[in-house]
Coordinates of C-alpha atoms in Angstrom, one line a residue:
X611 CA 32.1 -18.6 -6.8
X612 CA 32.7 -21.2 -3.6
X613 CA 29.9 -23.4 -2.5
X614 CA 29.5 -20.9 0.9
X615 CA 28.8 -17.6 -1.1
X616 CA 26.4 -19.6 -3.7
X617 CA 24.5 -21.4 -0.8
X618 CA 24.6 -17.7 1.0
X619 CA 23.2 -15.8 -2.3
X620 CA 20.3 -19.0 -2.3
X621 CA 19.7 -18.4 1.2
X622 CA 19.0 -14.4 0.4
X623 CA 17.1 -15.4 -2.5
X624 CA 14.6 -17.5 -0.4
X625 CA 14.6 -14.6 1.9
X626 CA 13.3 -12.0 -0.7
X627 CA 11.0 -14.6 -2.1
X628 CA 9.3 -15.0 1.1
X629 CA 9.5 -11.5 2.7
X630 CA 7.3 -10.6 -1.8
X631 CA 5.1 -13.4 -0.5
X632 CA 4.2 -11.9 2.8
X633 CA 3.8 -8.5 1.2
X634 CA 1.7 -10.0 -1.7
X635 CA -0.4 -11.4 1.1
X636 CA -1.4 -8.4 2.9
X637 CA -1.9 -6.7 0.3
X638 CA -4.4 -9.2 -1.1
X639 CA -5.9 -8.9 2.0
X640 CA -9.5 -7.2 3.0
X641 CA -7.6 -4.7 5.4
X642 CA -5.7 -3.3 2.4
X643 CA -8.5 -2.9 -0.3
X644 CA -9.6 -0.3 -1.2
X645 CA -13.1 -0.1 -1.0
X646 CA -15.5 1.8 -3.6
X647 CA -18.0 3.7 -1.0
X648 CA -20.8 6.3 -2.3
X649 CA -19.1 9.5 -1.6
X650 CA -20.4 12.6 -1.4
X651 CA -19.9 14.2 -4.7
X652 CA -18.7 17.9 -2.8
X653 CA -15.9 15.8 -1.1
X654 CA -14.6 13.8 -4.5
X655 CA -12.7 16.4 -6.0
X656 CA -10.5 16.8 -2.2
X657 CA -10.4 13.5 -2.1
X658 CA -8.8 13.0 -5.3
X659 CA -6.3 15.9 -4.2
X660 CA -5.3 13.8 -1.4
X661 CA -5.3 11.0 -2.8
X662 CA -2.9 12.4 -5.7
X663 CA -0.6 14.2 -3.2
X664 CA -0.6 10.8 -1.4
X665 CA 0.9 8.7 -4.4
X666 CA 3.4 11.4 -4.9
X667 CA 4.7 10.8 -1.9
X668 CA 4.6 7.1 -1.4
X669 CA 6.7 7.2 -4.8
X670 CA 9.4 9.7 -3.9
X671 CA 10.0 7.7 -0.4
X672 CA 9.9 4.8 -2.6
X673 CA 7.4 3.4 0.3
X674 CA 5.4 0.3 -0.4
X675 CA 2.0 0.0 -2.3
X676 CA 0.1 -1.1 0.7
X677 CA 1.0 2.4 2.4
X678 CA -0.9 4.4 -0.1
X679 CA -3.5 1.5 0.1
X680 CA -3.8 1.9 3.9
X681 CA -3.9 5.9 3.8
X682 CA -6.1 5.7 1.0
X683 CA -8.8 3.2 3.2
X684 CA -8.6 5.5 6.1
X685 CA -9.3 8.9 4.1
X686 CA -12.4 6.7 2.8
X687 CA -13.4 5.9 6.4
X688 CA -13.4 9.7 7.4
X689 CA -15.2 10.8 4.5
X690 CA -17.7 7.9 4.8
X691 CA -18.6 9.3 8.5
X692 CA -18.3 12.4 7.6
X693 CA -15.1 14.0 9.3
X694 CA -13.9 14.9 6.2

């Protein structure tokens, strides 16, 4: 390969390093955890339905991790206040 397509393939490398960094970030992040709260024991079972249909999903639309992670923190907000 010529020195162009090698520095281009670097260059994409980098890119793809950075753009796992960023995700690996967020993830990491507070926002994105999720959080163990004391549920209500009627609501665990639905909540495990959901939260089962959920990661089905995220894998067949081969979304990313932080997706289920976000869905997964809201579900636990509703519940927690009770709109669940």
């Amino acid at each position: 390969p010529d020195s162009s397509s090698q520095s281009s393939q670097e260059s994409q490398a980098k890119e793809n390093l950075r753009h796992l960094l960023d995700l690996h970030e967020k993830e990491a992040s507070e926002a994105y955890l999720v959080h163990s709260n004391p549920f209500h024991s009627e609501c665990l079972e639905e909540r495990c339905s959901v939260a089962t249909w959920l990661a089905f999903v995220v894998h067949k639309l081969e979304l990313k991790p932080y997706v289920l992670q976000t869905a997964l923190y809201l579900l636990d907000k509703v519940i927690e206040v009770g709109l669940f």
